[in-house]
Tab-separated table of C-alpha atoms and ligand atoms in Angstrom:
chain	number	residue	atom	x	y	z
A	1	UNK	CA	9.101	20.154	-41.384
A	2	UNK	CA	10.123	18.502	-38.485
A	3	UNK	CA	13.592	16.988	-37.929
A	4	UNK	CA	14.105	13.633	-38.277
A	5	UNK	CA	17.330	12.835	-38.713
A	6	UNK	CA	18.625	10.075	-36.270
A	7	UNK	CA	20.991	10.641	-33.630
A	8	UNK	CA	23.114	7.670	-34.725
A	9	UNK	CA	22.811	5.464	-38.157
A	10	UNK	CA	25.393	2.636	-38.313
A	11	UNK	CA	24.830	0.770	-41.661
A	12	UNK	CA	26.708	-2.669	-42.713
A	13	UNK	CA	29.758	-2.199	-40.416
A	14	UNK	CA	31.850	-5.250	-40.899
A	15	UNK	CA	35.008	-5.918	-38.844
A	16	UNK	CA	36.978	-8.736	-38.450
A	17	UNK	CA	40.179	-9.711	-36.579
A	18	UNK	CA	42.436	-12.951	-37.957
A	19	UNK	CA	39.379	-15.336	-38.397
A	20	UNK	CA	37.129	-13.634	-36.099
A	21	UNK	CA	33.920	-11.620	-37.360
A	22	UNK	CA	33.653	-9.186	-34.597
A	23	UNK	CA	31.113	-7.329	-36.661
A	24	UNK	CA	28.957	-8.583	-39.397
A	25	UNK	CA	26.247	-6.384	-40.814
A	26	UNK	CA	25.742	-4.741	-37.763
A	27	UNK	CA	23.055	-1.793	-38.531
A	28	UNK	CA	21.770	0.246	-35.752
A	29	UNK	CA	19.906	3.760	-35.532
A	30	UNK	CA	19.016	5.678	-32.558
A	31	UNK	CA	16.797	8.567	-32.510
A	32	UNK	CA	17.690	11.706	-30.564
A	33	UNK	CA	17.126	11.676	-26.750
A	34	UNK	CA	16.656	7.535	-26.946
A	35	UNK	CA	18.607	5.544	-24.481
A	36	UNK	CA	19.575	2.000	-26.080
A	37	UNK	CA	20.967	-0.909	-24.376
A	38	UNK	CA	23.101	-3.290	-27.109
A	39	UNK	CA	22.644	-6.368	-25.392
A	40	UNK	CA	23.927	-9.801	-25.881
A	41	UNK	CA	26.147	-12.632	-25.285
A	42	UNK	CA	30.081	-11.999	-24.607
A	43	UNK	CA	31.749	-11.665	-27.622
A	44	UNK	CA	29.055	-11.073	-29.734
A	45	UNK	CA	30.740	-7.762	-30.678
A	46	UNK	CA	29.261	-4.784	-28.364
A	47	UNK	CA	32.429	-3.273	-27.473
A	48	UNK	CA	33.566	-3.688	-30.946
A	49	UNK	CA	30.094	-1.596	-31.853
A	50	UNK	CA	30.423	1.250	-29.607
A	51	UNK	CA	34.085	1.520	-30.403
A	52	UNK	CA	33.080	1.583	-34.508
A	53	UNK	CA	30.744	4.427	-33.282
A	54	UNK	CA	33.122	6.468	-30.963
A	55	UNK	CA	36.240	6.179	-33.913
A	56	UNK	CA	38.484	4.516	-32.125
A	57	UNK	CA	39.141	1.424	-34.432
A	58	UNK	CA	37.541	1.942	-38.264
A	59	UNK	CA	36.005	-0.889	-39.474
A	60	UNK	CA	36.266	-2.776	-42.655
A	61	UNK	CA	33.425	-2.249	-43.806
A	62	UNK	CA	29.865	0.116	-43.708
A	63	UNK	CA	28.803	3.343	-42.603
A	64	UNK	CA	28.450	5.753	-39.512
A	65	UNK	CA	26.619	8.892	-38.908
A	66	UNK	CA	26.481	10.973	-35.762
A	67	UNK	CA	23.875	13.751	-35.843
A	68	UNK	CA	23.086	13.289	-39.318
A	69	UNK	CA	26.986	14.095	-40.505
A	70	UNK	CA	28.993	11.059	-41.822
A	71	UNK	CA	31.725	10.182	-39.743
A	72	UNK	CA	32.844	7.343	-41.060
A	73	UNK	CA	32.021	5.837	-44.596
A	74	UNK	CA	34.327	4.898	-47.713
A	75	UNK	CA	37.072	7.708	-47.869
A	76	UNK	CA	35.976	8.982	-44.563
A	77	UNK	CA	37.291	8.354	-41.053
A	78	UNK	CA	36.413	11.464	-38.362
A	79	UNK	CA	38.830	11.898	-35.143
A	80	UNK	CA	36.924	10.343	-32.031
A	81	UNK	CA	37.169	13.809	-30.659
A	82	UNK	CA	35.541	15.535	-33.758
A	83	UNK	CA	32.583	13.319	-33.309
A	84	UNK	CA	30.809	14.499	-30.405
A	85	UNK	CA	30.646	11.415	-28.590
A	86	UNK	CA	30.862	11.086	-24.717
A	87	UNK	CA	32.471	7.893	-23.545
A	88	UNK	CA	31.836	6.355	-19.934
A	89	UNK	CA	34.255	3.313	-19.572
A	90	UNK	CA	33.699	0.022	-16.987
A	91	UNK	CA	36.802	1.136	-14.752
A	92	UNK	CA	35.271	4.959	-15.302
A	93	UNK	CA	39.239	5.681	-16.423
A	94	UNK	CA	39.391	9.048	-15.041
A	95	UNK	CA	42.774	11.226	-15.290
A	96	UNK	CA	44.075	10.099	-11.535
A	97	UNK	CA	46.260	13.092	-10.665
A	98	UNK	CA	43.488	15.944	-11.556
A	99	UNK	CA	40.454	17.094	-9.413
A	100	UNK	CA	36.824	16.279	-9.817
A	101	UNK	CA	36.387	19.698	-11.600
A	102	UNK	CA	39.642	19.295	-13.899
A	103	UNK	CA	38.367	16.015	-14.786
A	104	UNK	CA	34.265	16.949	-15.688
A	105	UNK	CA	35.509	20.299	-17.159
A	106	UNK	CA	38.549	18.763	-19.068
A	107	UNK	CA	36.559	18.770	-22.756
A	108	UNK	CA	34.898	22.111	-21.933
A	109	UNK	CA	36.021	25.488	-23.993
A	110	UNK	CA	37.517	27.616	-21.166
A	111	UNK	CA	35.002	30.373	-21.366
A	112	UNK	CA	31.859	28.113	-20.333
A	113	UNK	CA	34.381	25.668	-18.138
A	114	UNK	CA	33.327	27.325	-14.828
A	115	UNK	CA	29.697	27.458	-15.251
A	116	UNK	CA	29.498	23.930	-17.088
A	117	UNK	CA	31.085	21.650	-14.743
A	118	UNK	CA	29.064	23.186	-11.618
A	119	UNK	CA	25.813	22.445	-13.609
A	120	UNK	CA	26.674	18.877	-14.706
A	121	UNK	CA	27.944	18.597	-10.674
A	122	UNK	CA	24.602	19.369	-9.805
A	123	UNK	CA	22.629	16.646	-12.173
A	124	UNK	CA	25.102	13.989	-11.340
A	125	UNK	CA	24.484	15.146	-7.713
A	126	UNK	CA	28.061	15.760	-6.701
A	127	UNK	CA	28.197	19.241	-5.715
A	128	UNK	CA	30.357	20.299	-3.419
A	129	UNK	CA	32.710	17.647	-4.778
A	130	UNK	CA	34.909	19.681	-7.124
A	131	UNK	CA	38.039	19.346	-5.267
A	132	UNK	CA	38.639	15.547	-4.683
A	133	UNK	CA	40.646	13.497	-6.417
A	134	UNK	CA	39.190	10.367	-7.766
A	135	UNK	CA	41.347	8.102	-5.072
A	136	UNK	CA	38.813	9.970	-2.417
A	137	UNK	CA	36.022	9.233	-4.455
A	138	UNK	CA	33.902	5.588	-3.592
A	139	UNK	CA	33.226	3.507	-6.889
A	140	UNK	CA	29.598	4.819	-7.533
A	141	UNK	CA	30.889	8.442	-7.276
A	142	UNK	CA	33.747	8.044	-9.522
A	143	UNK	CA	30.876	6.582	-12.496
A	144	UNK	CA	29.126	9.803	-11.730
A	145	UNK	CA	32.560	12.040	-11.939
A	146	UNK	CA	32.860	9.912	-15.551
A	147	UNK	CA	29.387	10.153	-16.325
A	148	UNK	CA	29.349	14.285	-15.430
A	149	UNK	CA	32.541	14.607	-17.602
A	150	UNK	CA	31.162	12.543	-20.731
A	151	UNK	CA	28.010	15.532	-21.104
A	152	UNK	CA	29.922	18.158	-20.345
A	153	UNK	CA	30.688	19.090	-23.541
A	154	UNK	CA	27.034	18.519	-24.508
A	155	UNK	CA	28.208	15.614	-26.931
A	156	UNK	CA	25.558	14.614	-29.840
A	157	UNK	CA	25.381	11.051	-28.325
A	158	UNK	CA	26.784	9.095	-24.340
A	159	UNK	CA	28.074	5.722	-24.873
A	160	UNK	CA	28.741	3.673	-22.220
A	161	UNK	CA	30.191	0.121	-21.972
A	162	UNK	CA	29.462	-2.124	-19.271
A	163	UNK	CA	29.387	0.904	-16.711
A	164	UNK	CA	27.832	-1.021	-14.015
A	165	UNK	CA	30.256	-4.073	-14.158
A	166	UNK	CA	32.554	-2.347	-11.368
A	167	UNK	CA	29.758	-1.855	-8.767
A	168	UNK	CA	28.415	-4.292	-6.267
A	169	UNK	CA	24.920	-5.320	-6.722
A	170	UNK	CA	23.207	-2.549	-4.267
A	171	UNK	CA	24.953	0.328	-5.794
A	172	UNK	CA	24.367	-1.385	-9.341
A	173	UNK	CA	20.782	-0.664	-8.478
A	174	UNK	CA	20.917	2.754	-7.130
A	175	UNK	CA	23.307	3.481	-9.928
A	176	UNK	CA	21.362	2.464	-12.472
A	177	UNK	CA	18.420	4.364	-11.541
A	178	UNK	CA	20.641	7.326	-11.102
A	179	UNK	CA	22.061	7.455	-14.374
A	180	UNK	CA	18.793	6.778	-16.309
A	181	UNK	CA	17.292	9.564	-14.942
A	182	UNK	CA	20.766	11.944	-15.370
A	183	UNK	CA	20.518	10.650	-19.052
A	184	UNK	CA	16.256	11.647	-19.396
A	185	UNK	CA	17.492	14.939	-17.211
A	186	UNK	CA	19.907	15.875	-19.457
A	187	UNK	CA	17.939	15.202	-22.725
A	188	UNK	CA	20.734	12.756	-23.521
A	189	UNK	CA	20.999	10.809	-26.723
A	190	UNK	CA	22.943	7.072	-25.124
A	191	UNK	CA	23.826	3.754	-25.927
A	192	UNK	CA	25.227	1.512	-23.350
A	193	UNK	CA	26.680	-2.079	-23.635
A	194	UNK	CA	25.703	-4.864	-21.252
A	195	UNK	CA	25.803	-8.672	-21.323
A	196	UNK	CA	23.120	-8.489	-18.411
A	197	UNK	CA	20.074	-9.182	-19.607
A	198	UNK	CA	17.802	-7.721	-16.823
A	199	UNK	CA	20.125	-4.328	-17.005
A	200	UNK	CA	19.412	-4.303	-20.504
A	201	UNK	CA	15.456	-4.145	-19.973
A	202	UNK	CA	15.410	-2.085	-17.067
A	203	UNK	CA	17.589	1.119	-18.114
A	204	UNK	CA	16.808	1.583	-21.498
A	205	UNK	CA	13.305	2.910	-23.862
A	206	UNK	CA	14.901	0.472	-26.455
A	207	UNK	CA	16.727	-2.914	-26.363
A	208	UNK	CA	18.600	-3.798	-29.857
A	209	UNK	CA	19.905	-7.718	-29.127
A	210	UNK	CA	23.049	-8.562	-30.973
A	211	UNK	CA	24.214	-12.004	-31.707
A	212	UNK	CA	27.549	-13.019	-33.822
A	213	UNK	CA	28.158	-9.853	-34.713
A	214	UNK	CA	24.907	-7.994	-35.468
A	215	UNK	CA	21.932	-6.702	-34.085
A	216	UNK	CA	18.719	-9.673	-34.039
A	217	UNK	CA	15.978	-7.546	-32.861
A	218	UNK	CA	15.393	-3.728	-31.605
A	219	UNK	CA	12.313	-2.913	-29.625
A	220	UNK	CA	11.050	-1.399	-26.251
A	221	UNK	CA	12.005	-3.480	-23.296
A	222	UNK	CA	8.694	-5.290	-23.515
A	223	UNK	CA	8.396	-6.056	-26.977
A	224	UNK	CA	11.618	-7.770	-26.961
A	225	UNK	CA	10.704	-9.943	-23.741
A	226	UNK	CA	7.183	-10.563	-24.795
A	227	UNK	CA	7.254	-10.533	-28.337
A	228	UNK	CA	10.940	-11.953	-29.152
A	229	UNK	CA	11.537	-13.012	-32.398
A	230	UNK	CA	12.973	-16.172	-32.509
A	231	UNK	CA	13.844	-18.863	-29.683
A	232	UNK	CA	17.081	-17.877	-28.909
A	233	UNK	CA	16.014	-14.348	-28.347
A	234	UNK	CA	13.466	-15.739	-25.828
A	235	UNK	CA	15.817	-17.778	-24.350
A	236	UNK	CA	18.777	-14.989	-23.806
A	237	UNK	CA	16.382	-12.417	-22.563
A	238	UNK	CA	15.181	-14.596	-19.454
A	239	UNK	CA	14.353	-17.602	-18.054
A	240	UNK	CA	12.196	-20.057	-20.738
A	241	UNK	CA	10.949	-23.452	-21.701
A	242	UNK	CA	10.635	-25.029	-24.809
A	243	UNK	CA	8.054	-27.455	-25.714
A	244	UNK	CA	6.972	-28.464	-29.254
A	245	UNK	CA	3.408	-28.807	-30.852
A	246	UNK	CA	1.602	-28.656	-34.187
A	247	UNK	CA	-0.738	-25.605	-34.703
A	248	UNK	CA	-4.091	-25.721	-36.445
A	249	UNK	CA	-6.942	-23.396	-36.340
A	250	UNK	CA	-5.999	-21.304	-33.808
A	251	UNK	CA	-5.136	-23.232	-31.150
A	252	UNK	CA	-1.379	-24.820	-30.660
A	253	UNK	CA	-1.567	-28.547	-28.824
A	254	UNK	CA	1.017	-29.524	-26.932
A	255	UNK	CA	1.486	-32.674	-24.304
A	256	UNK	CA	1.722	-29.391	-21.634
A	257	UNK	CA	-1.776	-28.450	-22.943
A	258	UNK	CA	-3.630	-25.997	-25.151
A	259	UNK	CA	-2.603	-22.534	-25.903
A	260	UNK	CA	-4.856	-19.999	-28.142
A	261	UNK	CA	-2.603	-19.170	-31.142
A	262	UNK	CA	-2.596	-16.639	-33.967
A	263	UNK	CA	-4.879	-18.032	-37.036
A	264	UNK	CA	-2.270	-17.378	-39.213
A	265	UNK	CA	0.793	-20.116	-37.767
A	266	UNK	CA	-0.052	-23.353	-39.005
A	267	UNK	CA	1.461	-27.124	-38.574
A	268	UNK	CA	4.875	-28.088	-36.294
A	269	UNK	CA	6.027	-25.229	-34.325
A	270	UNK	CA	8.036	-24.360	-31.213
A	271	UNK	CA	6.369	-22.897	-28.584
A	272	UNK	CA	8.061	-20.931	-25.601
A	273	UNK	CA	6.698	-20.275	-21.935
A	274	UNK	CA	7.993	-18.291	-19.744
A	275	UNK	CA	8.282	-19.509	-15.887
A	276	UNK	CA	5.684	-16.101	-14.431
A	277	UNK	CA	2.991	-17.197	-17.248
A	278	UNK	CA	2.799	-20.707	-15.260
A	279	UNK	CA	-0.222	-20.626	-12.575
A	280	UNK	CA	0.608	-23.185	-9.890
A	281	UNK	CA	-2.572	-24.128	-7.690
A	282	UNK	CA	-2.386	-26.719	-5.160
A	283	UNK	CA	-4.090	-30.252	-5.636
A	284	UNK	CA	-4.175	-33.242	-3.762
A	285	UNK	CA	-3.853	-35.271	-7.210
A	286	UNK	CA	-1.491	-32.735	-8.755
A	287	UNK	CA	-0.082	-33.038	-12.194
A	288	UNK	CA	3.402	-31.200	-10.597
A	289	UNK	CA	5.497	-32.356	-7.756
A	290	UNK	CA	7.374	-29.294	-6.166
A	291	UNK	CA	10.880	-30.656	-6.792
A	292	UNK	CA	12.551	-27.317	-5.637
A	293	UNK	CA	11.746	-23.955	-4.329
A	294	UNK	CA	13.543	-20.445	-3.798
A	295	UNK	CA	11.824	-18.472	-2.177
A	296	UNK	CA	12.400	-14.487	-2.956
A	297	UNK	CA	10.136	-12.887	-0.119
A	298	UNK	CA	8.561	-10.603	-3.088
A	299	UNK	CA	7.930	-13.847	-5.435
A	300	UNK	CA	9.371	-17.366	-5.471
A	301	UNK	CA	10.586	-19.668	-8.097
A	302	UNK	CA	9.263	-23.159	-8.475
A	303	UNK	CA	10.778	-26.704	-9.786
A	304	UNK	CA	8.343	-28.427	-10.878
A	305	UNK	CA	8.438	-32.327	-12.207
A	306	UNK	CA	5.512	-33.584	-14.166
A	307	UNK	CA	4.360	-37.477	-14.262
A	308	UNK	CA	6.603	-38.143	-16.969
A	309	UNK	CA	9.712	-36.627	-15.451
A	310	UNK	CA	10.059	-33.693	-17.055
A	311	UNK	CA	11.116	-30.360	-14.839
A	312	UNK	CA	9.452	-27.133	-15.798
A	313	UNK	CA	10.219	-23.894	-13.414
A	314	UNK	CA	7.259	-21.641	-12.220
A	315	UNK	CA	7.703	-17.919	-11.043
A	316	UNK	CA	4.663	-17.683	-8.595
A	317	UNK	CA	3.828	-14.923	-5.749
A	318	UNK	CA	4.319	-14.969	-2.174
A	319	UNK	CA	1.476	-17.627	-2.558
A	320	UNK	CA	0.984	-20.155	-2.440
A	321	UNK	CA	2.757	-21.534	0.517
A	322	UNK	CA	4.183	-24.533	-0.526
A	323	UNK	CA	6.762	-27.548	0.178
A	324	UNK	CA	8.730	-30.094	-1.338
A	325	UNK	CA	6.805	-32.861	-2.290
A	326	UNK	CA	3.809	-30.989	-2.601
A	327	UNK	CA	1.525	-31.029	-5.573
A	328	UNK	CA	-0.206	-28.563	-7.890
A	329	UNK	CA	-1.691	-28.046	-10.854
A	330	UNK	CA	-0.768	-26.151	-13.450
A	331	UNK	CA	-2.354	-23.785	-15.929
A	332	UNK	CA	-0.592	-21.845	-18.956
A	333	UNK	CA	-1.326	-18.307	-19.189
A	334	UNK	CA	0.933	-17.321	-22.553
A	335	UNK	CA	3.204	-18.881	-24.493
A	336	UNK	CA	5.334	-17.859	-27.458
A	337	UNK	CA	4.919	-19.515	-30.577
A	338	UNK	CA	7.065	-20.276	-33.433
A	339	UNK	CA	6.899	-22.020	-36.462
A	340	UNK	CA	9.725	-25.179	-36.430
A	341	UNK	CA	11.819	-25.848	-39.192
B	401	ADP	P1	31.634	-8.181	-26.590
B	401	ADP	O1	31.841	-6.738	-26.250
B	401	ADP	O2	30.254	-8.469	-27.094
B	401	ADP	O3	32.022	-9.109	-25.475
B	401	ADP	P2	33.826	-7.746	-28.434
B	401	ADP	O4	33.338	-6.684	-29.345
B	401	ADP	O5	34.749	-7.340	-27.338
B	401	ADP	O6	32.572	-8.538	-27.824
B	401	ADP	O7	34.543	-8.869	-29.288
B	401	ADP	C1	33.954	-9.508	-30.410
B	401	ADP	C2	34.914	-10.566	-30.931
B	401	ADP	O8	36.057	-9.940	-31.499
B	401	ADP	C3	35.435	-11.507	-29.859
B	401	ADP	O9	35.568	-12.780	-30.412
B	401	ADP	C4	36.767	-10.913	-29.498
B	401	ADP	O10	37.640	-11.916	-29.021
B	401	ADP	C5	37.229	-10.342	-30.832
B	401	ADP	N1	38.098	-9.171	-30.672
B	401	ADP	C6	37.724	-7.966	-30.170
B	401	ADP	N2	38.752	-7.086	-30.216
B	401	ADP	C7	39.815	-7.749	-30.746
B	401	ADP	C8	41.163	-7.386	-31.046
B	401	ADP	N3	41.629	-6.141	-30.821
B	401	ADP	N4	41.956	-8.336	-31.593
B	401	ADP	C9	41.481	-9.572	-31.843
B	401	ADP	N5	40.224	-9.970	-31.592
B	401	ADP	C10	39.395	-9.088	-31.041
């Protein structure tokens, strides 16, 4: 039989602080070797989440397992350092007066500390290193020092909140890329916190949205961005537009046009398009005026107005080349569709 048991299994954690619900029914299970992005608006309750799961604050209410052992549950609260949990923090809170190699090997049994914290040197790519303090260390290679120090003690499961937050956008790149494949490299089970959506969709195999306090919708980056499922999820997880329309037999109308629908969603619904499903052609008699444009070099983004004054935004390639005050024509690729309540 193979195993199956998840990696982590939060059930029904409830917390709340005064009149604040931090959590509320948050449920979340993670599979061994998955990296999961909890993503969502400030304050929804991420930290709050990952804390539950690392044992640092119990919550009210619910269950969590870590490896398939109950850590917390009615009656049952494990030590965060019984739990086998790796923590990377936003300011990467490394012990200031120790080395690079005192900090990575610092929850390492003595007899394996040697050999450990060269080989998790080497997969964060920081050999050589051992001997700095973290003052000598630039910001990028002190979230590598953190990272390295987290799976040293091969933990069951890496969480990591916000851990790009302290880098400027260039290294946030390279970083990011870096630690996804030092996660994959090192077989790592992780869930890490971001309010970014793009971060979110980028890093992880799985995206699990939280809003007010649980978890909306879990899938793989492009489910969740392509198949979101409600408006507000479509909304948070990138640029959208909302139009209504009534559906029947297949095909949605709207006063944007015609969109092919499943057979099955019937009558008033919502319908949401995303600006890189808009094809903008150029016409002399154009339904769209270019209001706007930004121009990316790899892509641009269009503002659009239409004859009765509404603005709709277009993500287009490097063609075509157009002005303000030009006009174009516009055809709907996709579109979202929900029913309207
Ligand atoms: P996020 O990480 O998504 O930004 P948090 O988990 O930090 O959200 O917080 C969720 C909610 O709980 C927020 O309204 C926050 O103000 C509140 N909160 C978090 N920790 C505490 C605390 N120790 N005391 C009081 N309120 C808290």
């Amino acid at each position: 039989m193979t195993e199956t048991r998840p990696a982590i299994e939060c059930r029904g954690l409830f917390q709340t602080y005064g009149d604040t619900v931090a959590l509320d029914d948050f449920s979340l299970v993670v599979d061994k070797g998955e990296v999961v992005s909890l993503v969502g608006p400030s304050g929804c309750g991420k930290t709050t989440a990952l804390r539950a799961i690392a044992g640092f604050e119990p919550p009210d209410a619910g269950s969590v397992s870590i490896g398939g052992r109950t850590v917390f549950s009615e009656g049952v609260d494990v030590a965060p350092e019984k739990r086998r949990v790796g923590m990377v923090f936003q300011d990467y809170a490394l012990f200031p007066h120790m080395t690079v190699a005192d900090n990575v090997g610092y929850g390492v049994t003595e007899e394996d500390r040697v050999e450990r914290v060269a080989e998790v040197l080497d997969l964060v790519g920081l050999t050589g290193m051992d001997h700095r303090l973290p003052s000598e260390l630039s910001g990028g290679e002190q979230q590598r020092v953190a990272l390295a120090r987290a799976l040293a003690p091969r933990p069951e499961v890496v969480l990591l909140d916000e851990p790009f937050s302290n880098l400027d956008a260039p290294h946030r790149d390279r970083m990011r890329r870096d630690v996804r494949r030092i996660l994959r490299d090192a077989g790592a089970t992780a869930v890490f916190v971001t309010h970014d959506q793009s971060e979110a969709l980028a890093i992880a195999d799985t995206v699990a949205v939280m809003r007010d306090g649980h978890v909306v919708q879990v899938g793989s980056p492009l489910d969740v961005y392509q198949r979101p499922t409600d408006p507000w999820v479509a909304s948070f997880l990138g640029e959208s537009l909302a139009v209504e329309g009534i559906a029947e037999d297949g095909v949605v109308k709207t006063d944007l046009g015609s969109f092919p629908v499943d057979g099955s969603v019937e009558g008033a619904v919502r319908v949401i398009i995303r600006p890189e499903w808009i094809i903008a052609t150029p016409a002399a008699n154009g339904e769209a005026t270019v209001i706007d444009l930004e121009y990316y070099g790899h892509d641009q983004m269009l503002l659009l107005e239409l004859a009765d004054g509404r603005r709709v935004q277009a993500r287009v390639g490097r063609r075509p080349v157009l002005d303000r005050g030009d006009r174009v024509d516009l055809e709907f690729q996709e579109a979202v569709v929900f029913p309207r309540d």
